[in-house]
Amino acid sequence: MAEGASPLDQALDGFLTHARVEQGLAPRTVEAYGRDLSRFVAFLLRRGASKPEEIVRAQVSGFLESLAREGLSARSRARALVAVRRLVRHLQATGRMTDDPLEGLGAPRLTQRLPRTLDSAEVERLLGAVPGEE
C-alpha cells in the first residue's frame, strides 16, 4: 500500500488479502473483485468519501448507474454489486462499518436469453431423420 493511501484504499487492500489468503478465492475471482472495487473506490473518492463509514446507499446506486452509463451489461453490473456487497460485509465483520448501505438495494435485472429456434430447413431435416411408418 502506498504511503498516503486513503482509508478506503487500505480497506480494499485488506479485503483482497482476506479474500485471497483466508477465504482461498480463485485468483481470477480476486482479480475481478479488485478491478470492480478499484472502480468503486475511485468513484467514492471523486465524490468526497474517503472512509468506509462514509459509504451510503446513494453512492452505491450512483456507482451502479455510472457503470450502466459506461455501457456495462447488467451481468457485469451485478458482478460489481456482488464485489461491493462482499467488501461491505468484510468491513462490517472487522468493525470498520456498522450501517449497511446496501440494505434493500436490488441487483440489476438480468435478461433471459430466448433459445434459438430452428428454421424450416432444419425442421425438415429433423423430421426426415425420424423413421416413418411405412
mmCIF file of C-alpha atoms in Angstrom:
data_model
loop_
_atom_site.group_PDB
_atom_site.id
_atom_site.type_symbol
_atom_site.label_atom_id
_atom_site.label_comp_id
_atom_site.label_asym_id
_atom_site.label_seq_id
_atom_site.Cartn_x
_atom_site.Cartn_y
_atom_site.Cartn_z
ATOM 1 C CA MET A 1 0.000 0.000 0.000
ATOM 2 C CA ALA A 2 1.355 3.379 -0.997
ATOM 3 C CA GLU A 3 2.053 5.926 1.694
ATOM 4 C CA GLY A 4 -0.807 8.399 1.964
ATOM 5 C CA ALA A 5 -3.388 5.905 0.674
ATOM 6 C CA SER A 6 -6.934 6.657 1.750
ATOM 7 C CA PRO A 7 -8.678 4.528 4.369
ATOM 8 C CA LEU A 8 -10.861 3.210 1.524
ATOM 9 C CA ASP A 9 -7.769 2.068 -0.393
ATOM 10 C CA GLN A 10 -6.452 0.419 2.765
ATOM 11 C CA ALA A 11 -9.809 -1.286 3.349
ATOM 12 C CA LEU A 12 -9.799 -2.559 -0.238
ATOM 13 C CA ASP A 13 -6.298 -3.993 0.125
ATOM 14 C CA GLY A 14 -7.289 -5.674 3.401
ATOM 15 C CA PHE A 15 -10.385 -7.184 1.816
ATOM 16 C CA LEU A 16 -8.496 -8.525 -1.213
ATOM 17 C CA THR A 17 -5.832 -10.053 1.031
ATOM 18 C CA HIS A 18 -8.567 -11.643 3.159
ATOM 19 C CA ALA A 19 -10.335 -12.989 0.040
ATOM 20 C CA ARG A 20 -7.118 -14.456 -1.355
ATOM 21 C CA VAL A 21 -5.496 -15.788 1.814
ATOM 22 C CA GLU A 22 -8.227 -16.555 4.319
ATOM 23 C CA GLN A 23 -11.139 -17.353 2.022
ATOM 24 C CA GLY A 24 -8.994 -19.011 -0.647
ATOM 25 C CA LEU A 25 -10.895 -17.465 -3.536
ATOM 26 C CA ALA A 26 -9.633 -18.232 -7.019
ATOM 27 C CA PRO A 27 -7.024 -15.783 -8.346
ATOM 28 C CA ARG A 28 -9.276 -14.656 -11.219
ATOM 29 C CA THR A 29 -12.129 -14.002 -8.808
ATOM 30 C CA VAL A 30 -9.873 -11.871 -6.620
ATOM 31 C CA GLU A 31 -8.641 -10.029 -9.745
ATOM 32 C CA ALA A 32 -12.230 -9.343 -10.880
ATOM 33 C CA TYR A 33 -13.183 -8.112 -7.396
ATOM 34 C CA GLY A 34 -10.074 -5.942 -7.382
ATOM 35 C CA ARG A 35 -10.997 -4.322 -10.716
ATOM 36 C CA ASP A 36 -14.616 -3.727 -9.736
ATOM 37 C CA LEU A 37 -13.771 -2.437 -6.279
ATOM 38 C CA SER A 38 -10.961 -0.191 -7.517
ATOM 39 C CA ARG A 39 -13.534 1.486 -9.750
ATOM 40 C CA PHE A 40 -15.893 1.759 -6.775
ATOM 41 C CA VAL A 41 -13.231 3.301 -4.525
ATOM 42 C CA ALA A 42 -12.226 5.773 -7.260
ATOM 43 C CA PHE A 43 -15.915 6.687 -7.686
ATOM 44 C CA LEU A 44 -16.262 7.288 -3.929
ATOM 45 C CA LEU A 45 -13.064 9.334 -3.701
ATOM 46 C CA ARG A 46 -14.240 11.580 -6.556
ATOM 47 C CA ARG A 47 -17.374 12.253 -4.526
ATOM 48 C CA GLY A 48 -15.518 13.113 -1.337
ATOM 49 C CA ALA A 49 -15.876 9.846 0.591
ATOM 50 C CA SER A 50 -12.514 8.584 1.815
ATOM 51 C CA LYS A 51 -13.502 6.336 4.745
ATOM 52 C CA PRO A 52 -15.585 3.151 4.806
ATOM 53 C CA GLU A 53 -18.084 4.645 7.245
ATOM 54 C CA GLU A 54 -18.831 7.412 4.711
ATOM 55 C CA ILE A 55 -20.300 4.973 2.179
ATOM 56 C CA VAL A 56 -24.055 5.491 1.797
ATOM 57 C CA ARG A 57 -26.703 3.837 -0.349
ATOM 58 C CA ALA A 58 -26.974 6.789 -2.767
ATOM 59 C CA GLN A 59 -23.266 6.384 -3.608
ATOM 60 C CA VAL A 60 -23.649 2.678 -4.320
ATOM 61 C CA SER A 61 -26.678 3.393 -6.521
ATOM 62 C CA GLY A 62 -24.759 6.169 -8.249
ATOM 63 C CA PHE A 63 -21.853 3.828 -8.881
ATOM 64 C CA LEU A 64 -24.145 1.251 -10.491
ATOM 65 C CA GLU A 65 -25.780 3.965 -12.598
ATOM 66 C CA SER A 66 -22.343 5.172 -13.734
ATOM 67 C CA LEU A 67 -21.478 1.625 -14.836
ATOM 68 C CA ALA A 68 -24.706 1.494 -16.841
ATOM 69 C CA ARG A 69 -23.893 4.840 -18.499
ATOM 70 C CA GLU A 70 -20.460 3.432 -19.406
ATOM 71 C CA GLY A 71 -22.262 0.641 -21.246
ATOM 72 C CA LEU A 72 -21.567 -2.263 -18.877
ATOM 73 C CA SER A 73 -24.059 -5.102 -19.193
ATOM 74 C CA ALA A 74 -26.477 -5.954 -16.406
ATOM 75 C CA ARG A 75 -24.401 -9.069 -15.739
ATOM 76 C CA SER A 76 -21.209 -7.011 -15.269
ATOM 77 C CA ARG A 77 -23.029 -4.528 -13.035
ATOM 78 C CA ALA A 78 -24.423 -7.405 -10.958
ATOM 79 C CA ARG A 79 -20.885 -8.803 -10.557
ATOM 80 C CA ALA A 80 -19.671 -5.376 -9.399
ATOM 81 C CA LEU A 81 -22.520 -5.230 -6.876
ATOM 82 C CA VAL A 82 -21.539 -8.660 -5.528
ATOM 83 C CA ALA A 83 -17.995 -7.369 -5.021
ATOM 84 C CA VAL A 84 -19.282 -4.274 -3.209
ATOM 85 C CA ARG A 85 -21.556 -6.460 -1.035
ATOM 86 C CA ARG A 86 -18.626 -8.692 -0.069
ATOM 87 C CA LEU A 87 -16.466 -5.668 0.738
ATOM 88 C CA VAL A 88 -19.195 -4.153 2.920
ATOM 89 C CA ARG A 89 -19.749 -7.480 4.739
ATOM 90 C CA HIS A 90 -15.995 -7.716 5.364
ATOM 91 C CA LEU A 91 -15.891 -4.146 6.690
ATOM 92 C CA GLN A 92 -18.828 -4.885 8.990
ATOM 93 C CA ALA A 93 -17.206 -8.104 10.241
ATOM 94 C CA THR A 94 -13.967 -6.251 11.016
ATOM 95 C CA GLY A 95 -15.778 -3.374 12.764
ATOM 96 C CA ARG A 96 -14.932 -0.748 10.113
ATOM 97 C CA MET A 97 -18.617 -0.211 9.254
ATOM 98 C CA THR A 98 -21.813 -0.541 11.250
ATOM 99 C CA ASP A 99 -24.511 0.595 8.798
ATOM 100 C CA ASP A 100 -25.413 -1.391 5.704
ATOM 101 C CA PRO A 101 -25.599 0.939 2.684
ATOM 102 C CA LEU A 102 -26.805 -1.974 0.559
ATOM 103 C CA GLU A 103 -29.908 -2.773 2.587
ATOM 104 C CA GLY A 104 -32.848 -3.057 0.227
ATOM 105 C CA LEU A 105 -30.720 -2.431 -2.859
ATOM 106 C CA GLY A 106 -31.642 -4.856 -5.629
ATOM 107 C CA ALA A 107 -29.351 -6.272 -8.259
ATOM 108 C CA PRO A 108 -29.595 -5.140 -11.872
ATOM 109 C CA ARG A 109 -32.166 -7.166 -13.777
ATOM 110 C CA LEU A 110 -30.590 -9.851 -15.891
ATOM 111 C CA THR A 111 -32.343 -10.550 -19.143
ATOM 112 C CA GLN A 112 -33.151 -14.118 -20.025
ATOM 113 C CA ARG A 113 -31.975 -15.097 -23.470
ATOM 114 C CA LEU A 114 -34.559 -16.866 -25.580
ATOM 115 C CA PRO A 115 -33.488 -20.129 -27.147
ATOM 116 C CA ARG A 116 -32.630 -20.088 -30.841
ATOM 117 C CA THR A 117 -35.397 -21.527 -32.972
ATOM 118 C CA LEU A 118 -34.984 -23.899 -35.867
ATOM 119 C CA ASP A 119 -35.579 -22.610 -39.357
ATOM 120 C CA SER A 120 -37.879 -24.557 -41.713
ATOM 121 C CA ALA A 121 -34.979 -26.381 -43.443
ATOM 122 C CA GLU A 122 -33.681 -27.602 -40.069
ATOM 123 C CA VAL A 123 -37.184 -28.775 -39.091
ATOM 124 C CA GLU A 124 -37.497 -30.691 -42.383
ATOM 125 C CA ARG A 125 -34.102 -32.380 -41.816
ATOM 126 C CA LEU A 126 -35.077 -33.249 -38.254
ATOM 127 C CA LEU A 127 -38.394 -34.754 -39.335
ATOM 128 C CA GLY A 128 -36.682 -36.595 -42.181
ATOM 129 C CA ALA A 129 -34.327 -38.234 -39.702
ATOM 130 C CA VAL A 130 -37.191 -39.899 -37.819
ATOM 131 C CA PRO A 131 -38.080 -43.326 -39.161
ATOM 132 C CA GLY A 132 -41.613 -43.114 -40.527
ATOM 133 C CA GLU A 133 -44.380 -45.636 -40.694
ATOM 134 C CA GLU A 134 -44.362 -47.484 -43.998
#
